[in-house]
Amino acid sequence: MNENDFFSLLNLVVDDLTHIDKVVSEGSNKSVYISRDPIPTYCPVCGMRMHSKGIYTRKVNHQILQDTTHLSLYVNQRRWICPNCSETLNESFPFLNRYSHCTNILPLLILEAMRDLNASTAAIAKRFNLSDTQVHNIFTAYVDLKRLPLPEILCVDEVYINISEKEKYALVLMDFETGEIIDILHNRWKNTAEK
C-alpha cells in the first residue's frame, strides 16, 4: 500500500509534500508518524525568508477507526522564525487546525453520531474519548437551530436536570395544541426566559 492509499484509508487530506515516516502498532494502539518536506516560508509581517527554529512532535488523536483501536498521529511540525522581526510561525497541515488535539474529521463524526436522537451526549463523548462539554461545544459551533415561533397557547414546565450547582432545573416550552416542544432553556431564571 502506498502513502496516498494509506492517507485515503485514514480519510486525511494531504499534499505531495506530506509523507509517513513510520507506523507503530502495539495491541489496540496504533501510531502513525507524519512529517512534511521543508518549503521556503516567508514572514507574513515583513516578507523576509524565515528560518527553521526546529521540529517539534505534536500528538493528535484521529477518531476515524470506530472499533477498539486507538489511533494517534504524531505530526512533526517545523517552527519558523523571521530573522528580521522575530515573528514565529508553525508549519500547517491541511487536516489539522491550530492548537487542536484532534484532526478536522472529529466534528463531522460527532455531528453524524448526534443524528441518532436516542444517543446521549455522554454516550457520544465516551465513544470519542471526549468530555460532555467538548461534544456540546462542537455541536453548538456547527449547528444553528432556529427557535420556533411561539404558539397561540404556550405550556411551561420545569424539569430537574442538575446541570450545575446553580442550574438544577430546565424550562420546557411546549405548544399546547400540537404537543410540539418549542424550546428547552437551560435554567428557569427570569432573565433567561425573557430573552
PDB file of N, CA, C and O in Angstrom, residues 150-158 171-183:
ATOM      1  N   LEU A 150     -43.428  31.300  18.847  1.00  0.00           N
ATOM      2  CA  LEU A 150     -44.287  30.963  19.982  1.00  0.00           C
ATOM      3  C   LEU A 150     -45.710  30.668  19.497  1.00  0.00           C
ATOM      4  O   LEU A 150     -46.226  31.359  18.616  1.00  0.00           O
ATOM      5  N   PRO A 151     -46.352  29.640  20.073  1.00  0.00           N
ATOM      6  CA  PRO A 151     -47.708  29.283  19.644  1.00  0.00           C
ATOM      7  C   PRO A 151     -48.756  30.180  20.296  1.00  0.00           C
ATOM      8  O   PRO A 151     -48.439  31.015  21.152  1.00  0.00           O
ATOM      9  N   GLU A 152     -49.994  29.955  19.910  1.00  0.00           N
ATOM     10  CA  GLU A 152     -51.098  30.725  20.493  1.00  0.00           C
ATOM     11  C   GLU A 152     -51.289  30.376  21.968  1.00  0.00           C
ATOM     12  O   GLU A 152     -51.526  31.236  22.801  1.00  0.00           O
ATOM     13  N   ILE A 153     -51.164  29.089  22.298  1.00  0.00           N
ATOM     14  CA  ILE A 153     -51.266  28.641  23.695  1.00  0.00           C
ATOM     15  C   ILE A 153     -49.938  27.970  24.054  1.00  0.00           C
ATOM     16  O   ILE A 153     -49.560  26.964  23.462  1.00  0.00           O
ATOM     17  N   LEU A 154     -49.242  28.521  25.039  1.00  0.00           N
ATOM     18  CA  LEU A 154     -47.919  28.046  25.426  1.00  0.00           C
ATOM     19  C   LEU A 154     -47.981  27.338  26.773  1.00  0.00           C
ATOM     20  O   LEU A 154     -48.506  27.880  27.741  1.00  0.00           O
ATOM     21  N   CYS A 155     -47.456  26.108  26.834  1.00  0.00           N
ATOM     22  CA  CYS A 155     -47.321  25.384  28.098  1.00  0.00           C
ATOM     23  C   CYS A 155     -45.891  25.563  28.598  1.00  0.00           C
ATOM     24  O   CYS A 155     -44.946  25.508  27.817  1.00  0.00           O
ATOM     25  N   VAL A 156     -45.737  25.762  29.885  1.00  0.00           N
ATOM     26  CA  VAL A 156     -44.431  25.947  30.503  1.00  0.00           C
ATOM     27  C   VAL A 156     -44.303  24.958  31.645  1.00  0.00           C
ATOM     28  O   VAL A 156     -45.201  24.830  32.479  1.00  0.00           O
ATOM     29  N   ASP A 157     -43.196  24.235  31.677  1.00  0.00           N
ATOM     30  CA  ASP A 157     -42.955  23.288  32.758  1.00  0.00           C
ATOM     31  C   ASP A 157     -41.468  23.285  33.057  1.00  0.00           C
ATOM     32  O   ASP A 157     -40.648  23.728  32.253  1.00  0.00           O
ATOM     33  N   GLU A 158     -41.108  22.791  34.226  1.00  0.00           N
ATOM     34  CA  GLU A 158     -39.710  22.699  34.605  1.00  0.00           C
ATOM     35  C   GLU A 158     -39.351  21.226  34.781  1.00  0.00           C
ATOM     36  O   GLU A 158     -40.185  20.414  35.175  1.00  0.00           O
ATOM     37  N   LEU A 171     -36.182  24.724  31.743  1.00  0.00           N
ATOM     38  CA  LEU A 171     -37.527  25.223  31.461  1.00  0.00           C
ATOM     39  C   LEU A 171     -37.944  24.715  30.088  1.00  0.00           C
ATOM     40  O   LEU A 171     -37.249  24.939  29.102  1.00  0.00           O
ATOM     41  N   VAL A 172     -39.075  23.994  30.037  1.00  0.00           N
ATOM     42  CA  VAL A 172     -39.572  23.412  28.793  1.00  0.00           C
ATOM     43  C   VAL A 172     -40.764  24.232  28.313  1.00  0.00           C
ATOM     44  O   VAL A 172     -41.716  24.462  29.065  1.00  0.00           O
ATOM     45  N   LEU A 173     -40.700  24.687  27.048  1.00  0.00           N
ATOM     46  CA  LEU A 173     -41.779  25.432  26.418  1.00  0.00           C
ATOM     47  C   LEU A 173     -42.413  24.535  25.357  1.00  0.00           C
ATOM     48  O   LEU A 173     -41.716  24.008  24.497  1.00  0.00           O
ATOM     49  N   MET A 174     -43.752  24.367  25.424  1.00  0.00           N
ATOM     50  CA  MET A 174     -44.430  23.437  24.532  1.00  0.00           C
ATOM     51  C   MET A 174     -45.702  24.055  23.974  1.00  0.00           C
ATOM     52  O   MET A 174     -46.370  24.839  24.639  1.00  0.00           O
ATOM     53  N   ASP A 175     -46.022  23.687  22.739  1.00  0.00           N
ATOM     54  CA  ASP A 175     -47.278  24.101  22.102  1.00  0.00           C
ATOM     55  C   ASP A 175     -48.391  23.234  22.675  1.00  0.00           C
ATOM     56  O   ASP A 175     -48.370  22.007  22.554  1.00  0.00           O
ATOM     57  N   PHE A 176     -49.390  23.872  23.310  1.00  0.00           N
ATOM     58  CA  PHE A 176     -50.480  23.135  23.968  1.00  0.00           C
ATOM     59  C   PHE A 176     -51.314  22.355  22.960  1.00  0.00           C
ATOM     60  O   PHE A 176     -51.738  21.237  23.230  1.00  0.00           O
ATOM     61  N   GLU A 177     -51.551  22.925  21.793  1.00  0.00           N
ATOM     62  CA  GLU A 177     -52.442  22.292  20.817  1.00  0.00           C
ATOM     63  C   GLU A 177     -51.797  21.117  20.086  1.00  0.00           C
ATOM     64  O   GLU A 177     -52.445  20.099  19.842  1.00  0.00           O
ATOM     65  N   THR A 178     -50.520  21.217  19.722  1.00  0.00           N
ATOM     66  CA  THR A 178     -49.868  20.150  18.954  1.00  0.00           C
ATOM     67  C   THR A 178     -48.998  19.233  19.804  1.00  0.00           C
ATOM     68  O   THR A 178     -48.653  18.139  19.386  1.00  0.00           O
ATOM     69  N   GLY A 179     -48.611  19.677  20.996  1.00  0.00           N
ATOM     70  CA  GLY A 179     -47.720  18.895  21.844  1.00  0.00           C
ATOM     71  C   GLY A 179     -46.258  18.989  21.421  1.00  0.00           C
ATOM     72  O   GLY A 179     -45.397  18.290  21.944  1.00  0.00           O
ATOM     73  N   GLU A 180     -45.949  19.875  20.460  1.00  0.00           N
ATOM     74  CA  GLU A 180     -44.589  20.048  19.963  1.00  0.00           C
ATOM     75  C   GLU A 180     -43.778  20.902  20.937  1.00  0.00           C
ATOM     76  O   GLU A 180     -44.237  21.944  21.402  1.00  0.00           O
ATOM     77  N   ILE A 181     -42.556  20.444  21.242  1.00  0.00           N
ATOM     78  CA  ILE A 181     -41.675  21.218  22.118  1.00  0.00           C
ATOM     79  C   ILE A 181     -41.083  22.365  21.320  1.00  0.00           C
ATOM     80  O   ILE A 181     -40.468  22.163  20.277  1.00  0.00           O
ATOM     81  N   ILE A 182     -41.280  23.570  21.814  1.00  0.00           N
ATOM     82  CA  ILE A 182     -40.780  24.777  21.146  1.00  0.00           C
ATOM     83  C   ILE A 182     -39.321  25.022  21.514  1.00  0.00           C
ATOM     84  O   ILE A 182     -38.493  25.302  20.663  1.00  0.00           O
ATOM     85  N   ASP A 183     -38.995  24.887  22.786  1.00  0.00           N
ATOM     86  CA  ASP A 183     -37.624  25.130  23.233  1.00  0.00           C
ATOM     87  C   ASP A 183     -37.429  24.535  24.618  1.00  0.00           C
ATOM     88  O   ASP A 183     -38.391  24.320  25.362  1.00  0.00           O
TER      89      ASP A 183
END
